XYZ file of C-alpha atoms in Angstrom:
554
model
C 281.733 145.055 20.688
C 279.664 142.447 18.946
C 279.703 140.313 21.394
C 278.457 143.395 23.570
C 275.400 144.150 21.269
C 274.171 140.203 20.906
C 273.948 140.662 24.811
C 272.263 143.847 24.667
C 269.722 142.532 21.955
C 269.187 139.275 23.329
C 266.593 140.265 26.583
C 264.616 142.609 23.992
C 264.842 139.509 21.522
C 263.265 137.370 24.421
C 260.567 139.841 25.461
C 259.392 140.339 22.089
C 259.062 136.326 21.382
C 257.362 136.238 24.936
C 254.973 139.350 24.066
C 254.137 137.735 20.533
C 253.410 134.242 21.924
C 250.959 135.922 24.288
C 249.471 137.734 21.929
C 249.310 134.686 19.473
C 247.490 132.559 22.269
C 244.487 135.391 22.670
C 244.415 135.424 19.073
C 244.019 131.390 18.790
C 241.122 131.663 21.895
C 239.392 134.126 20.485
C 236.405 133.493 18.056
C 235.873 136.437 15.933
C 232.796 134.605 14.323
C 230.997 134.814 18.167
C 229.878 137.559 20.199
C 232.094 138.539 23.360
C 230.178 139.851 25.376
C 226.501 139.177 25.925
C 223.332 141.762 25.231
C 220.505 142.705 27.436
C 218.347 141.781 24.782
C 219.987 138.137 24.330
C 219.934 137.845 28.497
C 216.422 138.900 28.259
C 215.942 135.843 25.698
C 217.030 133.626 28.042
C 215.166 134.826 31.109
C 212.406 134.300 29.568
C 212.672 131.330 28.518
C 214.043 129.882 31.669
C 210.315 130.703 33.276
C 208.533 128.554 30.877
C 206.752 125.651 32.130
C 205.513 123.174 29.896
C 203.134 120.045 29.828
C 203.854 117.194 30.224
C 206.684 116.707 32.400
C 209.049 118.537 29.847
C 211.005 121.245 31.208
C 212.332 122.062 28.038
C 210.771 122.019 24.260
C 213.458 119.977 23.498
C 213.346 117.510 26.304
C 210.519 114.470 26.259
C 212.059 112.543 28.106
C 209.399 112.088 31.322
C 212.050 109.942 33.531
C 214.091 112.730 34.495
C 213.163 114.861 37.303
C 215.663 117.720 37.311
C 213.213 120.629 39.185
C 209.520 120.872 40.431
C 208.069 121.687 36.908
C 208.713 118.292 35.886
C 205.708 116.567 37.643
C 203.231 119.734 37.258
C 200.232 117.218 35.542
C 200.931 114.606 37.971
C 201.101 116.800 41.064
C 197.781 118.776 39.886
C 196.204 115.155 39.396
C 195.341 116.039 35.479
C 197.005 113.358 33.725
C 198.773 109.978 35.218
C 201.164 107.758 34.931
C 200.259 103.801 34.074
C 203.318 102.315 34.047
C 206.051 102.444 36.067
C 208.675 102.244 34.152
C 208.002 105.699 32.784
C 207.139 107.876 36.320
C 205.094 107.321 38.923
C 202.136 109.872 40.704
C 203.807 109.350 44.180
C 203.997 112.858 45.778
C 207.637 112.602 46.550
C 209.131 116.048 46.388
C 212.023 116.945 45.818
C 213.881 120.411 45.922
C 211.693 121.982 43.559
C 212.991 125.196 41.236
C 215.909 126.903 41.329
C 215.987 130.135 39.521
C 219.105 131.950 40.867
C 221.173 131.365 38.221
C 218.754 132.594 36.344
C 218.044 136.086 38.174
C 221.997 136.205 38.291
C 221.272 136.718 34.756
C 218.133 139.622 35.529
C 220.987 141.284 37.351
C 223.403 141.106 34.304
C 220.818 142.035 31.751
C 220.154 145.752 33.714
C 223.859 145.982 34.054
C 224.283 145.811 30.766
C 221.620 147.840 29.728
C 222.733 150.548 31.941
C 226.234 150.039 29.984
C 224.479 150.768 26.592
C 222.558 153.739 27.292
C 219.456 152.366 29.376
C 218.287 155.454 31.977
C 217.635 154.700 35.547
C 214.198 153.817 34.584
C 214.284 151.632 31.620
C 213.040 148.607 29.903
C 215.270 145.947 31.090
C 214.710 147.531 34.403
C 211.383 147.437 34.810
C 211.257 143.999 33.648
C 214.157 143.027 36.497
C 211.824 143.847 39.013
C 209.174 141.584 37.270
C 211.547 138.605 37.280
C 212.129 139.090 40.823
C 208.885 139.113 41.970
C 207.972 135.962 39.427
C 211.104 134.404 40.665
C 211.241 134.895 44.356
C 208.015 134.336 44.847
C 207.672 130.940 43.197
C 210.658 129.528 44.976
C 209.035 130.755 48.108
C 206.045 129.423 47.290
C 207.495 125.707 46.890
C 209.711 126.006 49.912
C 208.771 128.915 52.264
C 211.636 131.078 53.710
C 214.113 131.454 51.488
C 217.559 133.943 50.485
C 216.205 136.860 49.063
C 218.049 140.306 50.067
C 221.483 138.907 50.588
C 221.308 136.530 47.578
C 223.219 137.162 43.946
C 226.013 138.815 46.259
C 228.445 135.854 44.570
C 231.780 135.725 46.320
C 230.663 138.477 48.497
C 228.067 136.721 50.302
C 227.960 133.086 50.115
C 225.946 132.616 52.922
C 223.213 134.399 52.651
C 220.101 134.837 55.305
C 216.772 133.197 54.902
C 213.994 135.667 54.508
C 210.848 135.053 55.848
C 208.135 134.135 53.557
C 205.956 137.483 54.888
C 208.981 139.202 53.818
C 209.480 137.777 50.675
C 205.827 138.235 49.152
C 205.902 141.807 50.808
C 209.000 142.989 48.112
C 207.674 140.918 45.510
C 204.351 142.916 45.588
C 206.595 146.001 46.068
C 208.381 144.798 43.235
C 205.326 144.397 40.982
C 204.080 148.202 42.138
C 207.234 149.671 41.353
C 207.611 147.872 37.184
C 203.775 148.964 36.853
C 204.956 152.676 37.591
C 207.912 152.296 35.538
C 206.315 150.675 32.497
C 204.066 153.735 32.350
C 206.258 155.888 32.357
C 208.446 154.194 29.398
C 204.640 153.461 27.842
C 203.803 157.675 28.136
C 207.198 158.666 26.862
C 209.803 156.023 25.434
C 212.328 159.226 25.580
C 212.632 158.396 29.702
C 214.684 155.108 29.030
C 217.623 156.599 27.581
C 219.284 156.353 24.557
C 220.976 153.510 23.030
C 220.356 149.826 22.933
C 219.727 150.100 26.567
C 216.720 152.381 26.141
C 214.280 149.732 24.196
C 213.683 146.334 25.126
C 214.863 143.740 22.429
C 214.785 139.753 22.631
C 211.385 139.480 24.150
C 209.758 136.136 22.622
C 206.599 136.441 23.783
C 205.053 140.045 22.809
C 207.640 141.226 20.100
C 208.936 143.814 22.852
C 205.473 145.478 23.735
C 205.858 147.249 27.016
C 202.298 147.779 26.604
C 201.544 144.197 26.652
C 203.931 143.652 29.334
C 202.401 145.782 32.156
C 199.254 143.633 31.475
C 201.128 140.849 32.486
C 202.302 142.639 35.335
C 199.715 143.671 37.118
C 197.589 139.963 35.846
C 200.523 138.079 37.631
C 199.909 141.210 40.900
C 196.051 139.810 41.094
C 197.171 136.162 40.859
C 200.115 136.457 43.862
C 197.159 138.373 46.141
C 194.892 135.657 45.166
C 197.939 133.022 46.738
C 197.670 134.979 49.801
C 194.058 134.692 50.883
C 194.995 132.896 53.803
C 196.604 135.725 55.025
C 194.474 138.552 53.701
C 193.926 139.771 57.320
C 197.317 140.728 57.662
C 197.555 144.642 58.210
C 201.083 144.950 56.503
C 200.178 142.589 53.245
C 196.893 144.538 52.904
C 195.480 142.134 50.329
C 192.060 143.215 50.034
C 192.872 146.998 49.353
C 195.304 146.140 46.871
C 193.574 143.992 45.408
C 190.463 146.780 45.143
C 193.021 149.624 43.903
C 193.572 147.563 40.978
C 190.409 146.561 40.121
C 188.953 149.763 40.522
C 191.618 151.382 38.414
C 192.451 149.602 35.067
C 193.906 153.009 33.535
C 196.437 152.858 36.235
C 196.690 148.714 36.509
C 195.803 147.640 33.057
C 195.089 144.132 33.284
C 194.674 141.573 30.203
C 191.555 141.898 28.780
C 191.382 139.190 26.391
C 192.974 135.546 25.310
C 194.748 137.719 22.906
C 196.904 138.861 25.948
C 197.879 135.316 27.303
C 201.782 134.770 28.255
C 202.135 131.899 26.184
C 204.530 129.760 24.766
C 204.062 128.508 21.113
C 205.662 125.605 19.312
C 207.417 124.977 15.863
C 206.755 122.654 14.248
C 209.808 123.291 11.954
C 212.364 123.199 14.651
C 212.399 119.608 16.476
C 213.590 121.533 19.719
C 210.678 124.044 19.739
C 207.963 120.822 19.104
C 205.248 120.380 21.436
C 206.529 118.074 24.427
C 203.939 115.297 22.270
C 203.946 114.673 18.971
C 203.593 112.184 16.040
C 207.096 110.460 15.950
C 206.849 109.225 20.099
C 203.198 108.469 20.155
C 204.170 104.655 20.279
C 206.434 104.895 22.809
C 204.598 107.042 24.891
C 200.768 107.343 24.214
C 199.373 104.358 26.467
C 201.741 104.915 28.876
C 199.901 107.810 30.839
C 195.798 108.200 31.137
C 193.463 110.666 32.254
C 193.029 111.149 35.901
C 189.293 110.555 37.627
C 190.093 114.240 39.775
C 189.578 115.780 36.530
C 187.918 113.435 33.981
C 184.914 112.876 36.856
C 184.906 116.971 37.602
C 184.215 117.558 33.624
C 181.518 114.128 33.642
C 179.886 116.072 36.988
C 179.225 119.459 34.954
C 178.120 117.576 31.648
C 181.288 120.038 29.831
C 181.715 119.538 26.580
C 185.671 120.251 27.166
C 185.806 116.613 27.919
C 185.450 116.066 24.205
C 187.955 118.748 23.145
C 190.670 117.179 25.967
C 190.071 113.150 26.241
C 188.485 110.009 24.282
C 185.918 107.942 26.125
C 187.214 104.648 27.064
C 187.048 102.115 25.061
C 185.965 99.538 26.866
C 182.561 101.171 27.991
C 182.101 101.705 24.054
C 183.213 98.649 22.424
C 182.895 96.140 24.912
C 180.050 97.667 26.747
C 178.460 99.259 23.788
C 177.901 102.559 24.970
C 177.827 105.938 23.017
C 181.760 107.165 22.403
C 179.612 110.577 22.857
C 177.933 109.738 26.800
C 180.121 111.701 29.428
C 179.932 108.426 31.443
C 181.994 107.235 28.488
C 184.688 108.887 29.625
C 186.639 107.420 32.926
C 189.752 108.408 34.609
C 191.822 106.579 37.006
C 192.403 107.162 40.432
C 195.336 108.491 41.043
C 195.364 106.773 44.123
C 196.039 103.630 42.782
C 198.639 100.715 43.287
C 200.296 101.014 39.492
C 199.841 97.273 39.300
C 196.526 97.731 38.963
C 196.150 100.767 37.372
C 198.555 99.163 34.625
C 196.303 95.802 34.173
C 193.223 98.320 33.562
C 195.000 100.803 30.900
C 195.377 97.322 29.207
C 191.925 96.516 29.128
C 191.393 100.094 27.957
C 189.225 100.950 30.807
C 190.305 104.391 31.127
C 190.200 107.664 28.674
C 193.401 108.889 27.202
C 194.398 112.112 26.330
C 192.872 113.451 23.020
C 195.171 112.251 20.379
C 194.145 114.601 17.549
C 194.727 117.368 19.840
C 197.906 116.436 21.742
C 199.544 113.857 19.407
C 198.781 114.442 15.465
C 200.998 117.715 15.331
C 203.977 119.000 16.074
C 202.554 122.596 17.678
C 200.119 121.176 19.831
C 198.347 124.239 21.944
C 200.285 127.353 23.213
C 201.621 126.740 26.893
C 199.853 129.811 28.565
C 202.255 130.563 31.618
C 199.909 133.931 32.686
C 196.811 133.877 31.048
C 193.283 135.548 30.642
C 191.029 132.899 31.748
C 193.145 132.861 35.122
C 192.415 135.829 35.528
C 188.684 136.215 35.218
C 188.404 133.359 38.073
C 191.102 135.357 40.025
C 188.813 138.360 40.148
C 185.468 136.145 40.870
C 186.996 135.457 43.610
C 188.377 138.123 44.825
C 185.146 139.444 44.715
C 183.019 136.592 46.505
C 185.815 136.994 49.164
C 184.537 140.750 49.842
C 187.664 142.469 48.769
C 185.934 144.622 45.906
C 182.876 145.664 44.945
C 181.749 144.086 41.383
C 179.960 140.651 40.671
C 181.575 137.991 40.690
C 179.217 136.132 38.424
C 180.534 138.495 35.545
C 184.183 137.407 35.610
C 182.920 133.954 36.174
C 181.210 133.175 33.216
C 183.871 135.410 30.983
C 186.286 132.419 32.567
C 184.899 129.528 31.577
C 183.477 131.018 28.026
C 187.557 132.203 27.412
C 188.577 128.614 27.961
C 185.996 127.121 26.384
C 186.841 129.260 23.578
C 190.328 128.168 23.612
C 189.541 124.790 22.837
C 187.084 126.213 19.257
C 184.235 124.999 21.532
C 181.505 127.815 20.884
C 178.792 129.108 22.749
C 175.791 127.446 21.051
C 176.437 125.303 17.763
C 178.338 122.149 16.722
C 181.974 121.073 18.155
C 183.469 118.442 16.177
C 185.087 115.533 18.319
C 187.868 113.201 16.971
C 188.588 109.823 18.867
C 191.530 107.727 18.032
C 190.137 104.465 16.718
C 192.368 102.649 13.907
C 191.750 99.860 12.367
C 193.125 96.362 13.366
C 195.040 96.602 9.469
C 195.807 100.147 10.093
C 199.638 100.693 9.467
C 199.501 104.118 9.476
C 200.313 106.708 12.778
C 198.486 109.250 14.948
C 198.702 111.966 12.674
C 196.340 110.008 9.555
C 192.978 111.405 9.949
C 191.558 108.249 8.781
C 192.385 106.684 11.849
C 189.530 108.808 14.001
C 186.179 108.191 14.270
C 184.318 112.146 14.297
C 181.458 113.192 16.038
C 179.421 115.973 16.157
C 178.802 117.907 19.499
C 175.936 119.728 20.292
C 176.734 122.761 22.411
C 174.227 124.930 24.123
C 175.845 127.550 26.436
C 172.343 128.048 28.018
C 171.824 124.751 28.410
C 175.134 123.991 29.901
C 175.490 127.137 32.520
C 171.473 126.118 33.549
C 172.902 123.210 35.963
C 172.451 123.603 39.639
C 176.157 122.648 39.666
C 177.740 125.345 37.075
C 175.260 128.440 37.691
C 177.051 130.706 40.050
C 175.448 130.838 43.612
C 177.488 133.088 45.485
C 179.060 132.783 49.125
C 180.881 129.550 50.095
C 178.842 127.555 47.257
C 179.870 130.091 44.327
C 183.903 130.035 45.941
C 183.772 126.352 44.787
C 182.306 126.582 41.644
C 184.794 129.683 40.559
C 187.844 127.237 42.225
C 186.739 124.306 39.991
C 186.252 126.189 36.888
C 189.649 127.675 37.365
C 191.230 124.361 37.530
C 189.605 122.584 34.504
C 190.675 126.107 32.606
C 194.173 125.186 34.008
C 194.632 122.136 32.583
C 198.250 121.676 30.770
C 198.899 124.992 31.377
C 200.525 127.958 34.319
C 202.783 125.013 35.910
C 202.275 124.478 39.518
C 199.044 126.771 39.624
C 196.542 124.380 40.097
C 198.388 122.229 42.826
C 198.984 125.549 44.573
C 195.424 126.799 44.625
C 194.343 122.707 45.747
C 196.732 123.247 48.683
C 195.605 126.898 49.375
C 191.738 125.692 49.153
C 190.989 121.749 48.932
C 189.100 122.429 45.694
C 188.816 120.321 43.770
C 189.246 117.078 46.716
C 192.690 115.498 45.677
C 192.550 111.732 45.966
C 195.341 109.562 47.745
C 196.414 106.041 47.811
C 198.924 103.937 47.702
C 200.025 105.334 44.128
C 200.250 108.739 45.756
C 202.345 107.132 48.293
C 203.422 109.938 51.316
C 201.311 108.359 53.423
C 198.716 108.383 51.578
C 198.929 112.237 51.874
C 199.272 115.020 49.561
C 202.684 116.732 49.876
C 202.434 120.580 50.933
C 205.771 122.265 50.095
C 209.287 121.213 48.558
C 212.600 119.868 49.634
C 215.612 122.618 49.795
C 218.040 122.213 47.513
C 221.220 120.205 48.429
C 223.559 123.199 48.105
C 221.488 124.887 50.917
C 222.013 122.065 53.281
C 225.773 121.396 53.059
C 226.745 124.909 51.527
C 225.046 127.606 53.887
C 224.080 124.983 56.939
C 223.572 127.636 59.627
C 221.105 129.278 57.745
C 219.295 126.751 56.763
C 218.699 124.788 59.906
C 217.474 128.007 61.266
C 215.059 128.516 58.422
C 213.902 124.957 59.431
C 213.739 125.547 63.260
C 211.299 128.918 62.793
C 209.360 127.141 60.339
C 209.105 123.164 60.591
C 210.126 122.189 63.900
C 213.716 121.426 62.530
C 212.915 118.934 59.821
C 212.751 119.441 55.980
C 209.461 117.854 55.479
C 207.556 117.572 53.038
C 204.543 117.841 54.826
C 205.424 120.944 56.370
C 202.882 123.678 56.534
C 204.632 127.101 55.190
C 203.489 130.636 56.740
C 201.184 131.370 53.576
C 198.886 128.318 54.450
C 198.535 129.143 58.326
């Protein structure tokens, strides 16, 4: 009989040491002390900062390291011909593309933020899902704008599709305005009567780093980022389904339904820390000697500012210091100040940073801090240059001229430059003894800029003139205001327009061309082949060039 019961008891004996094992090993792989499951508000976090993109080659705050090319955002200064490279050792200015962004991880993670603020109480219209269709539209359309066609409806599918079609780049900037239409209506809504979201952490937004969870604010940036995406499809404003110009009018003509930003105040910017060293501006006091001679300014842009006598030069670059020192001329001439050509063999380029031939970037501004200037991703100034033109195209009534001049004054302001008075100017000029860094105010010379707004919009090159000649001027204002800021903007609006005229060379390389759209990514060709070598057949005669001309420039 005992032996009976020891047999009895000893299966029970072994599940119970099997079930307590298990139990045991979830126990050890489980960290109370972290979350286990992710928020919408923390996804939202992350989102967001995923569509930074910051100056100076850095594609994180916490990354300054400007030999690693991981996506397109990496070689936004080079690309827009702002700021050049020197040396090569560092980078180059070569226009050799590669596969540009790749945000679908990162709208995998859109999709999982509305999931789970459906899961906490978020209505069918809610925060985190009027922001999704945001994303999308940001996100789509700036992959399709590097690349052209691209997987749009059948992509995020996971396991369930892992193949997914190409959709034409019509298509794609079609939903992505769709997209943008459909958030505005929602956001006012959840603006009129927060009650519509839900209840529950899935009724308010939460994590937003930008505007402290303002749907108010957010709809700005909404319909701003609409204006800009219209403005990207000029070439194609005749286009009876796209519609540009009469979208483009309905939100102009109705701000109570499209609020749009209406000052600096409403910029989508990222700002620095200088108390966290992976939040510190991309430049900064402790790599200066590593890094500050090894990239000057570039003619394109140094020559545009010299051209139109701006006093932003002052606030953005030093004069050389060769035309002052060796050629004794004043640090505060605007033929003081000389970019290279980006054009150039390196070599050479190199041998003439050494003789300090060219202007550097302003090393009070850029180099002496830790915070730098906000990164403006979407900003105000933008958008005043957006509408100008807009308007000299014909789409909507207005003048131009108005939204001109409230461009350049925002990003003159931007720099403390005012409208008629003094701007002081500091130019990094140490002493041979000096043993002291960037950041020692002693080390600057200071001057004392006189600033006349009258004065300045007077020249036959800055006063707006309307038609074909007033389309320039708005396109070159709207790429000095761009400088180290919105990413890829100003390269796309070069491609869309040839303004301002790009330079090319042998340091450009290509061919001495400039590139026109990026590589697709690797996983494209040797993951979903089919696909792609049809996308490349409808578009680019079979090839994955470079050079190719995408649907939204024909």
């Amino acid at each position: 009989m005992k032996k009976i019961l020891i047999i009895y008891f000893l299966p029970v004996m072994i599940l119970l040491t099997v079930s307590s094992c298990k139990k045991s090993f979830i126990d050890d792989t489980t960290n109370n002390n972290l979350p286990n499951s992710v928020s919408a508000s923390l996804l939202l976090t992350g989102v967001l900062t995923n569509m930074v993109d910051l100056p100076d080659g850095a594609y994180s705050s916490s990354t300054q390291s400007s030999m690693v090319y991981p996506n397109a955002s990496n070689k936004d200064e080079i690309w827009g011909q702002y700021y050049i490279y020197n040396y090569d050792y560092y980078g180059n200015n070569t226009y050799d593309f590669d596969p540009g962004a790749d945000y679908y991880s990162t709208l995998t993670n859109v999709l999982a933020m509305e999931s789970k603020a459906a899961a906490s109480g978020g209505a069918a219209v809610n925060p985190y899902e009027a922001m999704g269709k945001f994303f999308r539209a940001y996100f789509f359309s700036k992959m399709s704008l590097e690349r052209g066609d691209i997987p749009m409806t059948q992509a995020l599918q996971g396991l369930a599709n892992l193949t997914p079609a190409y959709d034409t780049q019509k298509a794609v900037m079609l939903q992505s305005l769709a997209w943008l239409e459909s958030a505005n209506a929602d956001l006012t809504q959840l603006i009129a009567n927060p009650s519509v979201g839900g209840t529950g952490l899935g009724s308010t937004l939460g994590g937003d780093i930008f505007y402290g969870n303002s749907l108010t604010q957010w709809q700005k940036v909404v319909n701003t980022f609409r204006i800009r995406l219209l403005i990207e499809l000029s070439k194609q404003a005749a286009d009876p389904d796209l519609n540009v110009p009469a979208q483009f009018a309905s939100i102009i003509g109705n701000p109570t339904k499209y609020p749009l930003m209406q000052s600096a105040t409403d910029n989508l910017q990222y700002t620095f820390i200088s108390t966290i060293n992976t939040n510190y501006y991309p430049q900064y006091p402790d790599i200066f000697g590593q890094s500050g001679s090894r990239q000057n300014m570039s003619q394109t842009y140094v020559g545009l500012l010299d051209l139109l006598q701006d006093p932003r030069v002052f606030a953005v670059a030093e004069p050389s210091r060769y035309q002052v020192d060796t050629l004794h001329q004043s640090p505060t001439a605007f033929s003081s100040f000389a970019g290279a050509d980006p054009g150039l063999d390196l070599g050479t380029m190199y041998s003439n940073a050494g003789l300090q031939r060219y202007s550097f970037i302003n090393r009070k501004r850029y180099y002496s801090t830790y915070t730098g200037e906000p990164s403006i991703q979407i900003g105000y100034p933008e958008l005043m240059f957006n509408i100008a033109e807009g308007i000299n195209r014909g789409w909507a009534s207005g003048n131009a001229e108005t939204y001109y001049i409230a461009g350049i004054q925002a990003s003159m302001a931007s720099y403390s430059i005012p409208l008629t008075g003094t701007y002081t100017a500091y130019f990094y000029h140490p002493a041979a003894s000096s043993t002291t860094g960037v950041a020692d105010l002693t080390n600057y010379d200071t001057y004392n800029i006189s600033v006349n707004w009258s004065t300045y919009y007077s020249q036959i090159n800055v006063q707006y003139a309307s038609g074909a000649v007033g389309l320039k001027q708005i396109l070159q204002q709207k790429y000095i205001a761009l400088f180290r800021h919105s990413g890829l903007e100003a390269y796309f609006n070069y491609r869309r327009t040839g303004v301002p005229n790009f330079s090319t060379g042998p340091g450009t390389d290509n061919g001495q061309r400039i590139a026109t759209r990026f590589l697709y990514p690797l996983s494209d060709r040797t993951g979903n082949t089919v696909n792609y070598q049809k996308a490349l057949a409808s578009q680019y005669g079979g090839n994955d060039d470079i050079n190719g001309i995408m649907w939204i420039l024909k």
